[in-house]
Coordinates of C-alpha atoms in Angstrom, one line a residue:
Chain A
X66 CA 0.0 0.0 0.0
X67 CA 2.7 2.6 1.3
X68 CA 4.6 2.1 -2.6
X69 CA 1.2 2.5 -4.5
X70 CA 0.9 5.6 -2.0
X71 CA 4.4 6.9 -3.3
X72 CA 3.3 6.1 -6.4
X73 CA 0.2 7.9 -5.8
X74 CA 2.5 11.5 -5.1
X75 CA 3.5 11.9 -8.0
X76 CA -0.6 12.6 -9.3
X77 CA -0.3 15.6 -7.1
X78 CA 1.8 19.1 -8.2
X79 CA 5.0 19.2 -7.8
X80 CA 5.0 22.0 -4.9
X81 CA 2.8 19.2 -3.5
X82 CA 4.7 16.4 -3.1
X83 CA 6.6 17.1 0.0
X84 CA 3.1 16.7 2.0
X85 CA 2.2 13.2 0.5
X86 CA 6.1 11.8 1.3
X87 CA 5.8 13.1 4.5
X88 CA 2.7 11.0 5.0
X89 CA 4.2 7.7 3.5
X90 CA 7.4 8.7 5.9
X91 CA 5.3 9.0 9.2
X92 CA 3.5 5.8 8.2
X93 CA 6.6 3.7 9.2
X94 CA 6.2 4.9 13.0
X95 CA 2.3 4.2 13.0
X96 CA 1.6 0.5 14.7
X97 CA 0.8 -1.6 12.0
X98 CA -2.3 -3.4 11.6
X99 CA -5.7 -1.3 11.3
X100 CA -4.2 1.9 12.8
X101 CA -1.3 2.1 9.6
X102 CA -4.0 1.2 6.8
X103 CA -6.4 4.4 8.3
X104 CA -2.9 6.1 8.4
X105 CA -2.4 6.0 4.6
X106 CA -6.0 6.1 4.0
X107 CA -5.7 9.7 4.9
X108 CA -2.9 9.8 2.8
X109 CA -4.9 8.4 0.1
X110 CA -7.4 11.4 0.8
X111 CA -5.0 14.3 0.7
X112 CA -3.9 12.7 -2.5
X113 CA -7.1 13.0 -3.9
X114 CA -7.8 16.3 -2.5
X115 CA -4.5 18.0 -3.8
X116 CA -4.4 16.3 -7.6
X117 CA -7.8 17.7 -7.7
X118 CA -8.9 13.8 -9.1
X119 CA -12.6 14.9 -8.7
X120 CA -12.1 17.6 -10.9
X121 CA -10.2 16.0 -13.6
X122 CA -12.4 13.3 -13.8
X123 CA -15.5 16.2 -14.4
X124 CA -13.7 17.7 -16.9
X125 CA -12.7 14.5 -19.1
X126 CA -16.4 13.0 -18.1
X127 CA -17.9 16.7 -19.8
X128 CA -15.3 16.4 -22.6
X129 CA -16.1 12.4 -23.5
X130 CA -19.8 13.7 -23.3
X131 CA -19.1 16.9 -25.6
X132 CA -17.2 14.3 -28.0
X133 CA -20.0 11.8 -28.3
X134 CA -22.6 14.6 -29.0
X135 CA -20.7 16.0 -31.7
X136 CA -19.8 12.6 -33.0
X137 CA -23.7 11.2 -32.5
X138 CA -24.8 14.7 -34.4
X139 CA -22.1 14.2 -37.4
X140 CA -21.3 10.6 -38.4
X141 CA -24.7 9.6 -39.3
X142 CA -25.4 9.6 -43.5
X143 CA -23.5 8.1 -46.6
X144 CA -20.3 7.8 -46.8
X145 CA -19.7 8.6 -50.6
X146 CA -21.7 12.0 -49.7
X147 CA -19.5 14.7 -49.9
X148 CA -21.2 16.5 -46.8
X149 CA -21.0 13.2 -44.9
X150 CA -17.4 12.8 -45.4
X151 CA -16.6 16.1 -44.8
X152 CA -18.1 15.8 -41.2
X153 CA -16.4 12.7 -40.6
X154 CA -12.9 13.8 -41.1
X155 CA -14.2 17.4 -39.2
X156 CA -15.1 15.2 -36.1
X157 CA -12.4 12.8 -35.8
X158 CA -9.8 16.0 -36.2
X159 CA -11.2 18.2 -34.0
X160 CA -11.1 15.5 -31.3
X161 CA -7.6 14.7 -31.7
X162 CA -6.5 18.4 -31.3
X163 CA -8.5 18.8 -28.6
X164 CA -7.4 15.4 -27.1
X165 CA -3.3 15.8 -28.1
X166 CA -2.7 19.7 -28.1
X167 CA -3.3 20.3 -24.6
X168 CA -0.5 17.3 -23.8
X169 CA 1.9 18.9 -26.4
X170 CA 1.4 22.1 -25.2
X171 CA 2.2 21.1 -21.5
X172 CA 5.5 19.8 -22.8
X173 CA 6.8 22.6 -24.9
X174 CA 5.0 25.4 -22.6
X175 CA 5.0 23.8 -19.1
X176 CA 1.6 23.8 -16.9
X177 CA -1.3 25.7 -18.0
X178 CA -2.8 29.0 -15.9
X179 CA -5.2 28.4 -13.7
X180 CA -6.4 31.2 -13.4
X181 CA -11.5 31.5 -13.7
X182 CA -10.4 32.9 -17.0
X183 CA -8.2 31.0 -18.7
X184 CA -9.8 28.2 -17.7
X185 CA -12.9 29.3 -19.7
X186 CA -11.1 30.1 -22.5
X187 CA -10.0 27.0 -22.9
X188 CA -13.4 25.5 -22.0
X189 CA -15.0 27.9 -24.2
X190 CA -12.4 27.3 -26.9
X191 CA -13.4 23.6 -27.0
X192 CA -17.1 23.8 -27.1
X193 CA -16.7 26.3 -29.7
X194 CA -14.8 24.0 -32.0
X195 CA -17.1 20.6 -31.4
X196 CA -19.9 23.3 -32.0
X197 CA -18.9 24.7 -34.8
X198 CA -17.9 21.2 -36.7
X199 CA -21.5 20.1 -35.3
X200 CA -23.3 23.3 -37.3
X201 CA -21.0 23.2 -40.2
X202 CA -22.1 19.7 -40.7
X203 CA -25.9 20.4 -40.6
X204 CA -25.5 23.4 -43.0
X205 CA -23.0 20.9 -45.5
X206 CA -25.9 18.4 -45.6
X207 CA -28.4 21.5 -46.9
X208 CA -25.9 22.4 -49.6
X209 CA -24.6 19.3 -50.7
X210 CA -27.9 16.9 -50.6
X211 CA -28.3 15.2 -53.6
X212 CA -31.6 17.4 -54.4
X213 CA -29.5 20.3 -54.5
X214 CA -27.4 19.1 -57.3
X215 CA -24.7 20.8 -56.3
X216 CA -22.0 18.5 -55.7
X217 CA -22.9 16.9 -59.1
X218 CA -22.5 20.1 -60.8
X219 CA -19.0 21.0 -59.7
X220 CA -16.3 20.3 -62.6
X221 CA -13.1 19.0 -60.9
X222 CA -11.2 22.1 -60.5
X223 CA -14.2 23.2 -58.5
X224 CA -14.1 19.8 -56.1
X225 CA -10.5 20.1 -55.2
X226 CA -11.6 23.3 -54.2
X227 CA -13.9 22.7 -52.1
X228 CA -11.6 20.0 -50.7
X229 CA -8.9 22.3 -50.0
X230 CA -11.1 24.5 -48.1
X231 CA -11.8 21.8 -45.8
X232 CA -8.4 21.2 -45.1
X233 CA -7.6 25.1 -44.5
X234 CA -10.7 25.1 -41.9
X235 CA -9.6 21.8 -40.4
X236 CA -5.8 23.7 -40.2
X237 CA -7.5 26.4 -39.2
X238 CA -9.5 25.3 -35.9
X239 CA -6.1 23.6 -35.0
X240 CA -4.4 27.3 -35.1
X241 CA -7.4 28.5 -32.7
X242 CA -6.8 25.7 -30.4
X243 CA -3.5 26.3 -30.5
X244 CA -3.3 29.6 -29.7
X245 CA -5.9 29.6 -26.7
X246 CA -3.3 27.0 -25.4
X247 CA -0.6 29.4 -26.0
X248 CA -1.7 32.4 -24.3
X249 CA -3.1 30.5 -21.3
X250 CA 0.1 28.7 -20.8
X251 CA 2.2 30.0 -17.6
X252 CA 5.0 30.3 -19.6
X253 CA 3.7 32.5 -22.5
X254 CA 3.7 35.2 -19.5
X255 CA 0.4 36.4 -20.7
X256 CA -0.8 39.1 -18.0
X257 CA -4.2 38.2 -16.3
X258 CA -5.1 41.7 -17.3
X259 CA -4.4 41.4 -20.6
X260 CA -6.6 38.0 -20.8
X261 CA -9.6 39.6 -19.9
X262 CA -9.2 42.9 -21.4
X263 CA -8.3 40.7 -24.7
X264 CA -11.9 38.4 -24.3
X265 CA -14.0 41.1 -23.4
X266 CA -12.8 43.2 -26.6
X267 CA -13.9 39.7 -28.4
X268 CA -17.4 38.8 -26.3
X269 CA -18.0 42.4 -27.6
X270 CA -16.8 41.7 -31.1
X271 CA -18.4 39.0 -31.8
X272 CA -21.7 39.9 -30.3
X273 CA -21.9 43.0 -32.6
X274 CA -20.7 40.8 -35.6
X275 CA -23.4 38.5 -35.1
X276 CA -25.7 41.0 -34.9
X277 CA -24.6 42.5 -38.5
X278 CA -24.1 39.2 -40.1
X279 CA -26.5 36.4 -38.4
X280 CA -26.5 34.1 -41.9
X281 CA -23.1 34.6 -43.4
X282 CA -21.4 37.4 -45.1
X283 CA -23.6 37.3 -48.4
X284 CA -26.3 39.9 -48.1
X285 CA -28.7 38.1 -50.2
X286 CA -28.5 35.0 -47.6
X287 CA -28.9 37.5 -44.9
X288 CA -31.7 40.2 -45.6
X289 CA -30.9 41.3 -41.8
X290 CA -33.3 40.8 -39.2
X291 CA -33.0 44.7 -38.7
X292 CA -34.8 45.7 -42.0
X293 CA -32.7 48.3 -44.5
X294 CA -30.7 51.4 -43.0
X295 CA -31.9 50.4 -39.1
X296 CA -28.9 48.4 -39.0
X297 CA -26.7 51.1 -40.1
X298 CA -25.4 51.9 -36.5
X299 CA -25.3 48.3 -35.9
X300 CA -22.9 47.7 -39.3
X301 CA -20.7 51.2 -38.0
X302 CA -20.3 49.5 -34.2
X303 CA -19.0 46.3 -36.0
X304 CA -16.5 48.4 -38.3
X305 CA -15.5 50.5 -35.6
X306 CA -14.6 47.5 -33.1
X307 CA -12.7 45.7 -35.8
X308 CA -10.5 48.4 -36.4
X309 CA -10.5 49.9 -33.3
X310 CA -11.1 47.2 -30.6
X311 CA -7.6 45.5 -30.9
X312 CA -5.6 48.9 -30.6
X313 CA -7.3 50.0 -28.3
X314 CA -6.9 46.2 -26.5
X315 CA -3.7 46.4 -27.1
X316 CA -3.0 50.1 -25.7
X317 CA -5.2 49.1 -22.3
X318 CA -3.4 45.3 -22.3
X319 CA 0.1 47.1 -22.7
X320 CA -0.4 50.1 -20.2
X321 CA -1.7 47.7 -17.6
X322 CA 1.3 45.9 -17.1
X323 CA 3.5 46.3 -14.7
X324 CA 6.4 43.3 -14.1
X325 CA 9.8 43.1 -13.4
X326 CA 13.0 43.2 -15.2
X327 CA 14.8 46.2 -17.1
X328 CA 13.6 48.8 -19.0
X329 CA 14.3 47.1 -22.7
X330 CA 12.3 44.2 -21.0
X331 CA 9.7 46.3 -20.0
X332 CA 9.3 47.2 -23.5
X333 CA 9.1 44.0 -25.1
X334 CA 6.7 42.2 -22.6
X335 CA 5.0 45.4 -23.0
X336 CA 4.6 45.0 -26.7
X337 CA 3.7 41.1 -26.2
X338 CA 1.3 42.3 -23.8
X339 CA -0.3 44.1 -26.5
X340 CA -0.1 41.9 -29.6
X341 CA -1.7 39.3 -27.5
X342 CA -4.7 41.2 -26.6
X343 CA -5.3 42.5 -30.1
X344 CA -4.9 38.7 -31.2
X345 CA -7.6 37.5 -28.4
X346 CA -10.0 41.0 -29.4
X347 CA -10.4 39.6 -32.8
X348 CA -9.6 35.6 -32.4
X349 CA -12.5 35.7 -29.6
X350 CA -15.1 38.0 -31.8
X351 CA -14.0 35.9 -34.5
X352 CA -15.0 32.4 -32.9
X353 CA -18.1 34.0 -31.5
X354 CA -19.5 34.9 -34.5
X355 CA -18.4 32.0 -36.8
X356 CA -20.1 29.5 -33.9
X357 CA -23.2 31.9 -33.4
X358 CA -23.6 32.2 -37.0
X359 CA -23.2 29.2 -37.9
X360 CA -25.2 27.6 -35.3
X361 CA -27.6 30.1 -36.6
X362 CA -28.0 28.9 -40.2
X363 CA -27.7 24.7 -38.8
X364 CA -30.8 25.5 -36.5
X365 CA -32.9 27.4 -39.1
X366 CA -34.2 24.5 -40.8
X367 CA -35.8 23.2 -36.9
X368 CA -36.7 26.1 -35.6
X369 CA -39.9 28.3 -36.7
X370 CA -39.2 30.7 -33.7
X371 CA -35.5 31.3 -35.2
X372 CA -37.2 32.1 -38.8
X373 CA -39.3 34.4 -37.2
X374 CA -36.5 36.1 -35.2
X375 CA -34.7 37.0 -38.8
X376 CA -36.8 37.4 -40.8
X377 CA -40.1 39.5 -38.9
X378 CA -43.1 39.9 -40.1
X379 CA -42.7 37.9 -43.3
X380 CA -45.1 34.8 -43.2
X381 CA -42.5 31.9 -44.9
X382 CA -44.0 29.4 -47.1
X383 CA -42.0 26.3 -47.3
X384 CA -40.4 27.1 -50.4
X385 CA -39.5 30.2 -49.5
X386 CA -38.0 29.4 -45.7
X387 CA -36.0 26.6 -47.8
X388 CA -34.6 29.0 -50.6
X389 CA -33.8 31.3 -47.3
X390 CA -31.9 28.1 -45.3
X391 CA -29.8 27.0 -48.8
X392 CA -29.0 30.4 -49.1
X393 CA -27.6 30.7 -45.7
X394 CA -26.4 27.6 -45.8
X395 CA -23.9 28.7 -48.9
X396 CA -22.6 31.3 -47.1
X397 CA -21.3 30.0 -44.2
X398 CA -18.0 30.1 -46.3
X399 CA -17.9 33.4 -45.3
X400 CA -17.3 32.8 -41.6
X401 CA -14.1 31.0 -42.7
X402 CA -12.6 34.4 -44.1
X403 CA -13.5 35.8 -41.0
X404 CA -12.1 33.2 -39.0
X405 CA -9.0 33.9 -40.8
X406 CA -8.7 37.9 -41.6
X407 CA -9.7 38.7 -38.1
X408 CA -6.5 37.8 -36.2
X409 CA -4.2 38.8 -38.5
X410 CA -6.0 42.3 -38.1
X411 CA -5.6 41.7 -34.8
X412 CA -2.0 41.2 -34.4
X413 CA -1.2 44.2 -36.6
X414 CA -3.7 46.7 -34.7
X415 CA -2.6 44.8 -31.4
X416 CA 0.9 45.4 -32.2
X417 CA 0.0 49.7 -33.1
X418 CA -1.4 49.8 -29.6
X419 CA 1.9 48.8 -27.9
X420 CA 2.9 52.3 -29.4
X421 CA 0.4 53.8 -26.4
X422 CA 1.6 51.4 -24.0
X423 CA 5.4 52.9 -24.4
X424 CA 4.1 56.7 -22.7
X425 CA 3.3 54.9 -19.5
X426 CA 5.2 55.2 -16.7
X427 CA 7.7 52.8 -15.2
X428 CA 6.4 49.3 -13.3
X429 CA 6.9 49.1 -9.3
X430 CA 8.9 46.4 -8.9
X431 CA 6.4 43.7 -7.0
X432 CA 4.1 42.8 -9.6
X433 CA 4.2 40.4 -12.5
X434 CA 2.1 38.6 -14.9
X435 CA 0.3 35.3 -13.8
Chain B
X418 CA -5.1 38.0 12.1
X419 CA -6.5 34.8 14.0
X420 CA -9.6 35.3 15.1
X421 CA -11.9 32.9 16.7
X422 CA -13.9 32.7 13.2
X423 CA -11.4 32.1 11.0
X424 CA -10.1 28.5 12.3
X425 CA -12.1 25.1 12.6
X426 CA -11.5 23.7 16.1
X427 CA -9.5 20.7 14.6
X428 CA -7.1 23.8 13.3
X429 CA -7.3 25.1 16.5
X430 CA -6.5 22.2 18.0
X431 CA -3.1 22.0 15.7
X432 CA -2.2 25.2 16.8
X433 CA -2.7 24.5 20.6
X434 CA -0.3 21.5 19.8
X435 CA 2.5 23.8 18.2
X436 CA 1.9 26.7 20.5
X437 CA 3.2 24.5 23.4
X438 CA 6.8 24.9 22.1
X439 CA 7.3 27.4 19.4
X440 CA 10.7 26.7 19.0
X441 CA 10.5 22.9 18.7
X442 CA 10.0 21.1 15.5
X443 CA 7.3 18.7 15.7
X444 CA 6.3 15.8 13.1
X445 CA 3.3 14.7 11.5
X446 CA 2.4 11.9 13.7
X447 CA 3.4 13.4 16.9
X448 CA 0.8 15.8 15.8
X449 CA -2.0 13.4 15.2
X450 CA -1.2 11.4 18.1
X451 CA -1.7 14.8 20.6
X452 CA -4.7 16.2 18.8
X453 CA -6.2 13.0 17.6
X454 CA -6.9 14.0 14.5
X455 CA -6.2 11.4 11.6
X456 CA -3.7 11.7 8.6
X457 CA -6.3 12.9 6.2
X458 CA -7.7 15.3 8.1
X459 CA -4.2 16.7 9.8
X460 CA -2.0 17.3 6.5
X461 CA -5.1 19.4 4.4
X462 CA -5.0 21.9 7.9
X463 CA -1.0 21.8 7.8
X464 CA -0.8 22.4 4.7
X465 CA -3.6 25.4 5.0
X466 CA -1.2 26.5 7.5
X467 CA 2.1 26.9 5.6
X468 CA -0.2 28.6 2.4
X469 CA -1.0 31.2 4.5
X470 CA 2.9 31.8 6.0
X471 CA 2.0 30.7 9.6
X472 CA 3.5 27.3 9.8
X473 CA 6.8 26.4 8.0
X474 CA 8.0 23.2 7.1
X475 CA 11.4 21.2 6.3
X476 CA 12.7 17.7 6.3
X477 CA 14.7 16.1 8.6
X478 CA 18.6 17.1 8.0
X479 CA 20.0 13.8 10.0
X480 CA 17.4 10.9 9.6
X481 CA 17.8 8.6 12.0
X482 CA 19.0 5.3 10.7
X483 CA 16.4 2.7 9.1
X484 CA 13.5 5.1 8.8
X485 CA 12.5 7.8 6.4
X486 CA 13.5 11.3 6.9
X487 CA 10.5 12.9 8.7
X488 CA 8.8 16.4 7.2
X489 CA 9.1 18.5 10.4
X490 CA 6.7 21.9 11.1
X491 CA 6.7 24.5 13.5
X492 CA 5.1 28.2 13.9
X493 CA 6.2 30.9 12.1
X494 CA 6.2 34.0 14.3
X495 CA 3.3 35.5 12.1
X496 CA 1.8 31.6 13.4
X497 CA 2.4 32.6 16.8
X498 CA 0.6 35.4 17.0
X499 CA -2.4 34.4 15.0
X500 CA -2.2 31.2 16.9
X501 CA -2.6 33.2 20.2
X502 CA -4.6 35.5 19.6
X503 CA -7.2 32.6 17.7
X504 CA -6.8 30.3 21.4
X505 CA -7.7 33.2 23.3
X506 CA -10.3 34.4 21.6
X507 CA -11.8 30.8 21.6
X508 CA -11.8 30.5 25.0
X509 CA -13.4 33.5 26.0
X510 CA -16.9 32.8 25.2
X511 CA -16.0 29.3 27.4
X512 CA -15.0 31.3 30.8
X513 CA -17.9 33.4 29.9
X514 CA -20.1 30.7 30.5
X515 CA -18.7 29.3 33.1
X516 CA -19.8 32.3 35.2
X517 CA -21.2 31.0 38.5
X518 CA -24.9 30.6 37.6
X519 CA -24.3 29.0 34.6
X520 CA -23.9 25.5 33.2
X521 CA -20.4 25.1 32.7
X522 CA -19.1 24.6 29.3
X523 CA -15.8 23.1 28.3
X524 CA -13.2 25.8 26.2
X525 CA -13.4 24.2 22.4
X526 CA -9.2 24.1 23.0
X527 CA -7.2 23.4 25.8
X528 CA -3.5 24.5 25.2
X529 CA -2.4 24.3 28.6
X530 CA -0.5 20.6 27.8

C-alpha cells in the first residue's frame, strides 16, 4: 500500500509532493495493523484532494460527453456523400486536437494557468470547435444533398476546391486551439489583465458581428433581421470595433502591465502584452461569431421561432423558408474568411497599440504577470 | 489575524499543539497522536497553515538510521501570534459561560499541555 501511496504522489503538483512523502514517511512509526491502513488512508485522501482527481475526472467525463454529441450529431449519412465525409474527417480531427494539443502544449509550454479565465477560454475554446464542426455539418448536408445538385454540378477544378477549403478550416480550428493554449500557458507570461481585457474586446466583437451578419457574409442570404438602414449603426459598431477594438486592446493590455526586469524588458513584454490582446479581441469576436452564425443557419431548418427572429413579419412558405436556409447555408464560407482575416488584423492593430503602451510610466517592482 | 472565526477547532486544535513549544520542531504523527486528528484530516489543515505563512515546514537534516526522513513543522512568528490571539479568543466565550450561575461549558481548545 505505502509504494502504490508513493506512487500515488506523483498525481499531485510538484510543490505538492513534500506533504504526501511526509505521509508515507510517518506511516513507518504508525503501529501496523488497522491503525497504519487508516494512516495512509488519509494519505490516500490528501492525495485526492490536492491532484484535484474529482475535478479531472469532471472535466474528461464533460469532454467524453461533448465528443459523443458531436460525434452522435455528425457521423450519421452516406459515406460517398461529400457533406458526410466532410463531417467525418471534421469530427475525428477536431477531437484529436482537442485530445493531443493540450498534452503537447504542456510539454513545450509547461503547466497551463489556472487562473477562472483561462480556464474558460479554454473551455469555451473547445465547445466552440465541437460546436462549430456540429453546425458546419448540418448546413453541408443542406448544400450538398443530392436534391440540390450541387456536388454533381461541380467540374473538378471546383471539387478540389472545395476539398482544399476543408483542409484550410480543419488547419484552421487547429491554429485556434492552439493559440488559446498558447496564451493561457504559464510560460507565455500572458498578463491576467491582458486575458480579460483581450476576451471582453472579443465577447464584444463578436456579439456586434453577429448582430450585422446572423446568416453569413452574403447579403442576399442575410436580408438582416433589422430591416434596410436600421442596422446602419449596428454595421458602424462592428466596423468600428474591428478596427479599433484590438488597438485599443492592445493600448489598455500594454499600459496595464506592470512586471519586473529592465527597461528594454519592460518594452518587449509590453509589446507582447499588446499583440496578444489585439490577437484575443479579434480571435474571440472571431469564434463567437463564426459559432453563433453558424449555429444560426444549422438551426434554421428546426426552428420556426428562429425564422421568425430574422426574418419579422414575413409569413414563410415552405419554399420560401428553404430557398432562405440553402442560401444561408452557402454562405457560411464566409465565416471562414473571417475566421481567418480577423486575427491577422488583430496582431497588426494589437501590435500599433503597444505604441500607447510605451508613454506609461515605469512598473513598481512587485508585480508580475500570472 | 487569527480570530476565533477564522479556524475550525481541529485547526485550533493543531495550533494548541505547536503553541506548546514554538521553537521545537514537531512531526506529523506526533501531531495526530496529541490532537487525535487522523492523517487525512491533519496534513489538508497543515498544509492550510504553511499557504497562508503561519506554519513552516522542512525535512529532517540527519534521519535517524532505518527510517524515512521525517517532514518537520513548527510556527512561524506571524503563526504565533495568530495562533494566540485565535486560542484566546476561543476561549473566551467558554469562561464566559462558566460564570457562577451557569452551566459550565468546556473551552473548544485546551492549550495548557
Amino acid at each position: 500500500v505505502g509504494r502504490l501511496g508513493r506512487a500515488a504522489a506523483r498525481l499531485v503538483p510538484a510543490g505538492r509532493r513534500d506533504w504526501v512523502e511526509a505521509i508515507w514517511a510517518e506511516a513507518d512509526d504508525v503501529p501496523s495493523g488497522l491503525s497504519r491502513l487508516a494512516w495512509l488512508a488519509g494519505g490516500v485522501r490528501v492525495v485526492a484532494r490536492e491532484a484535484r482527481v474529482a475535478r479531472r475526472i469532471g472535466r474528461w467525463l464533460l469532454f467524453a460527453a461533448a465528443v459523443t454529441g458531436a460525434v452522435l450529431a455528425t457521423w450519421p449519412g452516406s459515406l460517398s456523400g461529400f457533406a458526410t465525409a466532410v463531417a467525418r474527417i471534421d469530427v475525428v480531427t477536431v477531437v484529436l486536437v482537442l485530445a493531443v494539443l493540450p498534452w503537447l502544449a504542456r510539454w513545450f509550454l509547461g503547466p497551463a494557468s489556472d487562473t477562472r479565465l483561462a480556464r474558460f477560454l479554454r473551455a469555451g475554446g473547445a465547445v466552440a470547435a465541437l460546436a462549430l464542426i456540429v453546425a458546419k455539418a448540418t448546413a453541408s448536408r443542406v448544400v450538398y444533398a443530392p436534391a440540390t445538385g450541387v456536388w454533381q454540378g461541380m467540374g473538378r477544378p471546383a471539387r478540389e476546391f472545395a476539398w482544399f477549403t476543408q483542409i484550410l478550416f480543419l488547419v484552421v480550428m487547429a491554429v485556434y486551439v492552439a493559440a488559446i493554449l498558447a496564451v493561457t500557458a504559464r510560460r507565455s507570461r500572458v498578463a491576467p489583465a491582458t486575458l480579460a481585457i483581450g476576451t471582453g474586446a472579443g465577447i464584444m466583437l463578436g456579439t456586434v458581428m453577429y448582430a450585422v451578419a446572423p446568416l453569413g457574409l452574403s447579403k442576399n442570404a442575410t436580408e438582416p433581421w433589422v430591416a434596410g438602414s436600421a442596422i446602419d449603426p449596428v454595421v458602424a459598431l462592428a466596423w468600428i470595433l474591428l478596427l479599433a477594438g484590438p488597438a485599443v486592446a492592445g493600448g489598455a493590455a500594454g499600459r496595464r502591465y506592470r512586471g519586473p526586469g529592465s527597461p528594454q524588458q519592460l518594452i518587449h513584454a509590453r509589446i507582447w502584452q499588446s499583440v496578444v490582446a489585439g490577437l484575443l479581441a479579434t480571435g474571440t469576436g472571431a469564434l463567437i461569431v463564426a459559432v453563433l452564425g453558424t449555429g444560426t443557419v444549422a438551426l434554421m431548418p428546426r426552428a420556426a421561432w428562429l425564422r421568425d427572429w430574422l426574418y419579422p413579419g414575413q409569413h414563410l412558405l415552405a419554399a420560401a423558408a428553404y430557398h432562405h436556409e440553402l442560401a444561408a447555408s452557402s454562405s457560411i464560407g464566409g465565416y471562414g474568411l473571417i475566421l481567418i482575416a480577423f486575427p491577422v488584423i488583430g496582431l497588426v492593430l494589437g501590435f500599433s497599440g503597444s505604441a500607447a503602451a510605451m508613454e506609461s510610466p515605469g512598473p513598481p517592482p512587485e508585480a508580475g504577470p500570472a | 489575524v487569527g480570530s476565533r472565526s477564522e479556524f475550525s477547532a481541529q485547526t485550533l486544535a493543531v495550533l494548541a499543539v505547536l503553541c506548546e513549544q514554538p521553537s521545537q520542531w514537531r512531526h506529523g504523527y506526533a501531531l495526530a497522536r496529541q490532537t487525535g486528528l487522523k492523517s487525512g484530516t491533519l496534513y489538508p489543515i497543515l498544509i492550510r497553515l504553511a499557504d497562508r505563512g503561519l506554519m513552516e515546514a522542512c525535512w529532517q537534516e540527519e534521519p535517524v538510521p532505518g527510517r524515512p526522513r521525517r517532514h518537520l513543522y513548527r510556527l512561524t512568528p506571524d503563526g504565533q501570534a495568530a495562533a494566540a490571539e485565535a486560542l484566546a479568543s476561543a476561549a473566551r466565550p467558554a469562561a464566559r459561560a462558566a460564570r457562577p450561575g451557569r452551566d459550565v461549558v468546556k473551552p473548544v481548545v485546551s492549550w495548557e499541555g
